[in-house]
Amino acid sequence: MSDDNHTLPYPDSAVEHPTLVIPGKVDAAVPAKRRRWPWVLLVLAVLLALLVVAAEFIARSVLPGIVRGMVIEQLDLPADQQLDVEAGGILLPQLIAGRLDELHLSSDRVTLEGITGAADVTATGIPLRGGDLASANGTVRIDQAELTTLLARSELPIESLALEAPNAIASGSINLFGTSIDVSLTLTPGAKDGDVTMTPVSATLGGVVLDAQQLNDRFGSLAAPFTQTQQLCIADQLPAGLTLTGLKIEGTEAVIDVDVNGAIATDPALLDPGVCP
């Protein structure tokens, strides 16, 4: 026999040898399942987020209508009253907690106790299961005709009113020494202790412009109504739950700032007209 073809010896069973892995024979089932878990969780998270967004959208669609209906009923406003309602923050947590953080109500034209104007009110801490508001305040914008009506009981001779920011120009007539004299007063409006204040700046008598000092010099105590700040209660022309906190002229409108008693949501008496002393 030729020695050219050598016979390889059998492997020594006492020595460890590496195992050869044949490609395509590895069981990949378990690792594949494990790799699918992150995708399943991601899909579930996306579905949950979509549900939350949908619920928030529904809440924002439904809530304004509910609030609008309640306000219109409480204030006895017309059924077709234009009233925009906007809630602040994310609604779902607030609805679950039973308390809204903030509500913004606005109307381009609304009539309360005979006063018509544009209203803008912001309320905070609104309990959904009943209770007082944490706070509320707002502004009412009225034109010169409405302001004239509001000041009708003033001692000042106001037959007509023109608004020229920051003042109001009141025109009328007075009886002085038995003679009727046309008078025009330049007044700066404001608020104090819930009342309207009107501070005279100057007066025009018979075509002559006089400041406060000149009026005092000429007419003495008779000029007091035209030189001293006049204070006028208008509480009986507002719901009792509203307190006047500011009044100023902006452009051709009078801007009235009001503070709202939080108990107005639970006490019907605060919706009735207030009382002047």
GROMACS .gro file of C-alpha atoms in nm:
model
  277
    1MET     CA    1   0.000   0.000   0.000
    2SER     CA    2   0.124   0.344  -0.095
    3ASP     CA    3   0.203   0.599   0.178
    4ASP     CA    4   0.094   0.894  -0.044
    5ASN     CA    5  -0.257   0.901   0.103
    6HIS     CA    6  -0.221   0.951   0.471
    7THR     CA    7  -0.507   0.855   0.698
    8LEU     CA    8  -0.612   1.131   0.937
    9PRO     CA    9  -0.633   1.022   1.296
   10TYR     CA   10  -0.965   1.020   1.477
   11PRO     CA   11  -1.021   1.327   1.698
   12ASP     CA   12  -0.920   1.281   2.053
   13SER     CA   13  -1.242   1.251   2.256
   14ALA     CA   14  -1.068   1.402   2.556
   15VAL     CA   15  -1.019   1.737   2.381
   16GLU     CA   16  -1.305   1.989   2.327
   17HIS     CA   17  -1.365   2.096   1.970
   18PRO     CA   18  -1.578   2.391   1.846
   19THR     CA   19  -1.919   2.305   1.704
   20LEU     CA   20  -1.975   2.407   1.345
   21VAL     CA   21  -2.302   2.592   1.284
   22ILE     CA   22  -2.474   2.523   0.955
   23PRO     CA   23  -2.627   2.844   0.812
   24GLY     CA   24  -3.009   2.852   0.801
   25LYS     CA   25  -3.050   2.601   1.077
   26VAL     CA   26  -3.068   2.848   1.376
   27ASP     CA   27  -3.408   2.864   1.550
   28ALA     CA   28  -3.486   3.240   1.522
   29ALA     CA   29  -3.848   3.214   1.647
   30VAL     CA   30  -3.786   3.333   2.003
   31PRO     CA   31  -3.568   3.637   1.919
   32ALA     CA   32  -3.819   3.747   1.650
   33LYS     CA   33  -4.104   3.745   1.901
   34ARG     CA   34  -3.899   3.948   2.139
   35ARG     CA   35  -3.823   4.201   1.866
   36ARG     CA   36  -4.198   4.245   1.795
   37TRP     CA   37  -4.282   4.357   2.151
   38PRO     CA   38  -4.151   4.716   2.114
   39TRP     CA   39  -4.362   4.761   1.801
   40VAL     CA   40  -4.674   4.633   1.977
   41LEU     CA   41  -4.618   4.875   2.264
   42LEU     CA   42  -4.561   5.160   2.020
   43VAL     CA   43  -4.886   5.086   1.837
   44LEU     CA   44  -5.076   5.071   2.168
   45ALA     CA   45  -4.923   5.402   2.275
   46VAL     CA   46  -5.024   5.567   1.947
   47LEU     CA   47  -5.380   5.433   1.976
   48LEU     CA   48  -5.405   5.560   2.333
   49ALA     CA   49  -5.278   5.902   2.228
   50LEU     CA   50  -5.534   5.914   1.947
   51LEU     CA   51  -5.813   5.826   2.190
   52VAL     CA   52  -5.702   6.101   2.428
   53VAL     CA   53  -5.689   6.354   2.144
   54ALA     CA   54  -6.034   6.247   2.027
   55ALA     CA   55  -6.177   6.276   2.380
   56GLU     CA   56  -6.020   6.621   2.421
   57PHE     CA   57  -6.164   6.728   2.085
   58ILE     CA   58  -6.511   6.606   2.184
   59ALA     CA   59  -6.489   6.781   2.520
   60ARG     CA   60  -6.392   7.108   2.354
   61SER     CA   61  -6.678   7.070   2.107
   62VAL     CA   62  -6.943   6.993   2.368
   63LEU     CA   63  -6.844   7.205   2.670
   64PRO     CA   64  -6.887   7.554   2.515
   65GLY     CA   65  -7.246   7.474   2.419
   66ILE     CA   66  -7.327   7.353   2.769
   67VAL     CA   67  -7.173   7.660   2.934
   68ARG     CA   68  -7.341   7.895   2.686
   69GLY     CA   69  -7.681   7.742   2.762
   70MET     CA   70  -7.630   7.775   3.138
   71VAL     CA   71  -7.520   8.141   3.114
   72ILE     CA   72  -7.810   8.236   2.888
   73GLU     CA   73  -8.056   8.069   3.126
   74GLN     CA   74  -7.907   8.225   3.440
   75LEU     CA   75  -7.895   8.578   3.294
   76ASP     CA   76  -8.230   8.541   3.115
   77LEU     CA   77  -8.078   8.631   2.780
   78PRO     CA   78  -8.240   8.566   2.440
   79ALA     CA   79  -8.204   8.209   2.315
   80ASP     CA   80  -8.014   8.330   2.009
   81GLN     CA   81  -7.774   8.544   2.214
   82GLN     CA   82  -7.428   8.549   2.057
   83LEU     CA   83  -7.188   8.424   2.325
   84ASP     CA   84  -6.846   8.273   2.265
   85VAL     CA   85  -6.703   8.035   2.525
   86GLU     CA   86  -6.342   7.921   2.540
   87ALA     CA   87  -6.186   7.696   2.805
   88GLY     CA   88  -5.819   7.723   2.896
   89GLY     CA   89  -5.572   7.438   2.939
   90ILE     CA   90  -5.618   7.067   2.865
   91LEU     CA   91  -5.978   6.979   2.945
   92LEU     CA   92  -5.972   6.607   3.023
   93PRO     CA   93  -5.779   6.630   3.351
   94GLN     CA   94  -5.998   6.924   3.454
   95LEU     CA   95  -6.318   6.735   3.376
   96ILE     CA   96  -6.196   6.435   3.571
   97ALA     CA   97  -6.109   6.660   3.866
   98GLY     CA   98  -6.448   6.830   3.840
   99ARG     CA   99  -6.307   7.184   3.819
  100LEU     CA  100  -6.220   7.401   3.520
  101ASP     CA  101  -5.911   7.616   3.548
  102GLU     CA  102  -6.034   7.904   3.332
  103LEU     CA  103  -6.331   8.004   3.117
  104HIS     CA  104  -6.339   8.300   2.881
  105LEU     CA  105  -6.681   8.434   2.776
  106SER     CA  106  -6.730   8.713   2.525
  107SER     CA  107  -7.011   8.875   2.331
  108ASP     CA  108  -7.007   9.154   2.076
  109ARG     CA  109  -7.344   9.280   2.200
  110VAL     CA  110  -7.528   9.188   2.517
  111THR     CA  111  -7.781   9.371   2.735
  112LEU     CA  112  -7.764   9.352   3.114
  113GLU     CA  113  -8.002   9.559   3.327
  114GLY     CA  114  -8.069   9.794   3.036
  115ILE     CA  115  -7.702   9.855   2.950
  116THR     CA  116  -7.596   9.728   2.609
  117GLY     CA  117  -7.237   9.675   2.509
  118ALA     CA  118  -6.964   9.429   2.423
  119ALA     CA  119  -6.872   9.207   2.718
  120ASP     CA  120  -6.558   9.009   2.792
  121VAL     CA  121  -6.538   8.803   3.114
  122THR     CA  122  -6.276   8.560   3.246
  123ALA     CA  123  -6.359   8.322   3.531
  124THR     CA  124  -6.119   8.089   3.713
  125GLY     CA  125  -6.171   7.788   3.938
  126ILE     CA  126  -6.513   7.686   3.804
  127PRO     CA  127  -6.658   7.388   3.996
  128LEU     CA  128  -6.850   7.150   3.768
  129ARG     CA  129  -7.056   7.000   4.050
  130GLY     CA  130  -7.177   7.329   4.189
  131GLY     CA  131  -7.012   7.593   4.405
  132ASP     CA  132  -6.869   7.942   4.395
  133LEU     CA  133  -6.619   8.061   4.136
  134ALA     CA  134  -6.266   8.118   4.259
  135SER     CA  135  -6.259   8.456   4.083
  136ALA     CA  136  -6.405   8.642   3.787
  137ASN     CA  137  -6.360   8.981   3.627
  138GLY     CA  138  -6.429   9.143   3.296
  139THR     CA  139  -6.488   9.451   3.087
  140VAL     CA  140  -6.792   9.601   2.920
  141ARG     CA  141  -6.751   9.840   2.628
  142ILE     CA  142  -7.034  10.087   2.565
  143ASP     CA  143  -7.082  10.373   2.321
  144GLN     CA  144  -7.149  10.736   2.407
  145ALA     CA  145  -7.527  10.695   2.394
  146GLU     CA  146  -7.515  10.417   2.655
  147LEU     CA  147  -7.278  10.619   2.874
  148THR     CA  148  -7.513  10.917   2.852
  149THR     CA  149  -7.797  10.698   2.979
  150LEU     CA  150  -7.573  10.560   3.254
  151LEU     CA  151  -7.494  10.912   3.377
  152ALA     CA  152  -7.845  11.049   3.339
  153ARG     CA  153  -7.891  11.101   3.714
  154SER     CA  154  -7.570  11.296   3.755
  155GLU     CA  155  -7.592  11.651   3.889
  156LEU     CA  156  -7.387  11.760   3.592
  157PRO     CA  157  -7.572  11.917   3.298
  158ILE     CA  158  -7.544  11.622   3.062
  159GLU     CA  159  -7.790  11.633   2.775
  160SER     CA  160  -7.549  11.483   2.526
  161LEU     CA  161  -7.207  11.329   2.550
  162ALA     CA  162  -6.915  11.300   2.309
  163LEU     CA  163  -6.618  11.076   2.379
  164GLU     CA  164  -6.269  11.205   2.301
  165ALA     CA  165  -6.013  10.985   2.478
  166PRO     CA  166  -5.921  11.020   2.755
  167ASN     CA  167  -6.210  11.258   2.829
  168ALA     CA  168  -6.583  11.289   2.777
  169ILE     CA  169  -6.735  11.616   2.658
  170ALA     CA  170  -7.074  11.678   2.820
  171SER     CA  171  -7.307  11.939   2.676
  172GLY     CA  172  -7.616  12.091   2.835
  173SER     CA  173  -7.748  12.407   2.988
  174ILE     CA  174  -7.763  12.562   3.335
  175ASN     CA  175  -7.970  12.833   3.492
  176LEU     CA  176  -7.735  13.099   3.618
  177PHE     CA  177  -7.864  13.421   3.769
  178GLY     CA  178  -8.202  13.353   3.614
  179THR     CA  179  -8.058  13.301   3.270
  180SER     CA  180  -8.021  12.973   3.079
  181ILE     CA  181  -7.664  12.937   2.962
  182ASP     CA  182  -7.527  12.670   2.731
  183VAL     CA  183  -7.240  12.486   2.892
  184SER     CA  184  -6.989  12.228   2.775
  185LEU     CA  185  -6.781  12.033   3.027
  186THR     CA  186  -6.464  11.837   2.963
  187LEU     CA  187  -6.466  11.549   3.213
  188THR     CA  188  -6.227  11.266   3.296
  189PRO     CA  189  -6.419  10.954   3.402
  190GLY     CA  190  -6.304  10.703   3.661
  191ALA     CA  191  -6.426  10.478   3.940
  192LYS     CA  192  -6.414  10.484   4.319
  193ASP     CA  193  -6.575  10.249   4.572
  194GLY     CA  194  -6.790  10.097   4.300
  195ASP     CA  195  -6.920  10.435   4.179
  196VAL     CA  196  -6.855  10.632   3.862
  197THR     CA  197  -6.649  10.946   3.909
  198MET     CA  198  -6.642  11.243   3.673
  199THR     CA  199  -6.361  11.494   3.728
  200PRO     CA  200  -6.405  11.831   3.551
  201VAL     CA  201  -6.108  11.950   3.349
  202SER     CA  202  -6.254  12.264   3.199
  203ALA     CA  203  -6.586  12.427   3.114
  204THR     CA  204  -6.708  12.634   2.825
  205LEU     CA  205  -6.973  12.891   2.924
  206GLY     CA  206  -7.128  13.100   2.650
  207GLY     CA  207  -6.836  13.021   2.424
  208VAL     CA  208  -6.569  13.111   2.683
  209VAL     CA  209  -6.336  12.832   2.800
  210LEU     CA  210  -6.262  12.843   3.174
  211ASP     CA  211  -6.053  12.611   3.388
  212ALA     CA  212  -6.143  12.513   3.746
  213GLN     CA  213  -5.961  12.805   3.906
  214GLN     CA  214  -6.121  13.059   3.676
  215LEU     CA  215  -6.464  12.912   3.746
  216ASN     CA  216  -6.406  12.940   4.121
  217ASP     CA  217  -6.285  13.296   4.086
  218ARG     CA  218  -6.590  13.401   3.889
  219PHE     CA  219  -6.872  13.203   4.045
  220GLY     CA  220  -6.749  13.087   4.384
  221SER     CA  221  -6.961  12.810   4.540
  222LEU     CA  222  -7.194  12.814   4.241
  223ALA     CA  223  -6.912  12.664   4.036
  224ALA     CA  224  -6.864  12.366   4.270
  225PRO     CA  225  -7.050  12.117   4.042
  226PHE     CA  226  -6.815  12.216   3.758
  227THR     CA  227  -6.488  12.211   3.953
  228GLN     CA  228  -6.520  11.919   4.196
  229THR     CA  229  -6.516  11.548   4.119
  230GLN     CA  230  -6.869  11.412   4.102
  231GLN     CA  231  -6.940  11.059   4.229
  232LEU     CA  232  -7.239  10.870   4.092
  233CYS     CA  233  -7.372  10.533   4.211
  234ILE     CA  234  -7.474  10.299   3.930
  235ALA     CA  235  -7.507   9.982   4.138
  236ASP     CA  236  -7.881   9.969   4.069
  237GLN     CA  237  -7.805   9.954   3.697
  238LEU     CA  238  -7.582   9.646   3.731
  239PRO     CA  239  -7.640   9.296   3.869
  240ALA     CA  240  -7.565   9.296   4.243
  241GLY     CA  241  -7.281   9.051   4.187
  242LEU     CA  242  -7.090   9.300   3.972
  243THR     CA  243  -6.879   9.581   4.118
  244LEU     CA  244  -6.744   9.866   3.909
  245THR     CA  245  -6.365   9.887   3.945
  246GLY     CA  246  -6.266  10.112   3.657
  247LEU     CA  247  -6.395  10.342   3.385
  248LYS     CA  248  -6.195  10.501   3.106
  249ILE     CA  249  -6.242  10.630   2.755
  250GLU     CA  250  -6.072  10.446   2.470
  251GLY     CA  251  -6.135  10.591   2.127
  252THR     CA  252  -6.509  10.642   2.099
  253GLU     CA  253  -6.599  10.386   2.364
  254ALA     CA  254  -6.623  10.381   2.740
  255VAL     CA  255  -6.452  10.077   2.892
  256ILE     CA  256  -6.603   9.963   3.222
  257ASP     CA  257  -6.403   9.723   3.436
  258VAL     CA  258  -6.600   9.502   3.672
  259ASP     CA  259  -6.522   9.252   3.943
  260VAL     CA  260  -6.760   8.956   3.969
  261ASN     CA  261  -6.856   8.803   4.302
  262GLY     CA  262  -6.772   8.431   4.281
  263ALA     CA  263  -7.095   8.347   4.464
  264ILE     CA  264  -7.294   8.470   4.163
  265ALA     CA  265  -7.286   8.109   4.041
  266THR     CA  266  -7.483   7.990   4.345
  267ASP     CA  267  -7.675   8.292   4.478
  268PRO     CA  268  -7.959   8.404   4.246
  269ALA     CA  269  -7.994   8.731   4.441
  270LEU     CA  270  -7.661   8.845   4.296
  271LEU     CA  271  -7.815   8.841   3.951
  272ASP     CA  272  -8.077   9.097   4.057
  273PRO     CA  273  -8.004   9.471   4.031
  274GLY     CA  274  -7.791   9.616   4.308
  275VAL     CA  275  -7.893   9.894   4.544
  276CYS     CA  276  -7.770  10.252   4.570
  277PRO     CA  277  -7.758  10.408   4.918
   0.00000   0.00000   0.00000
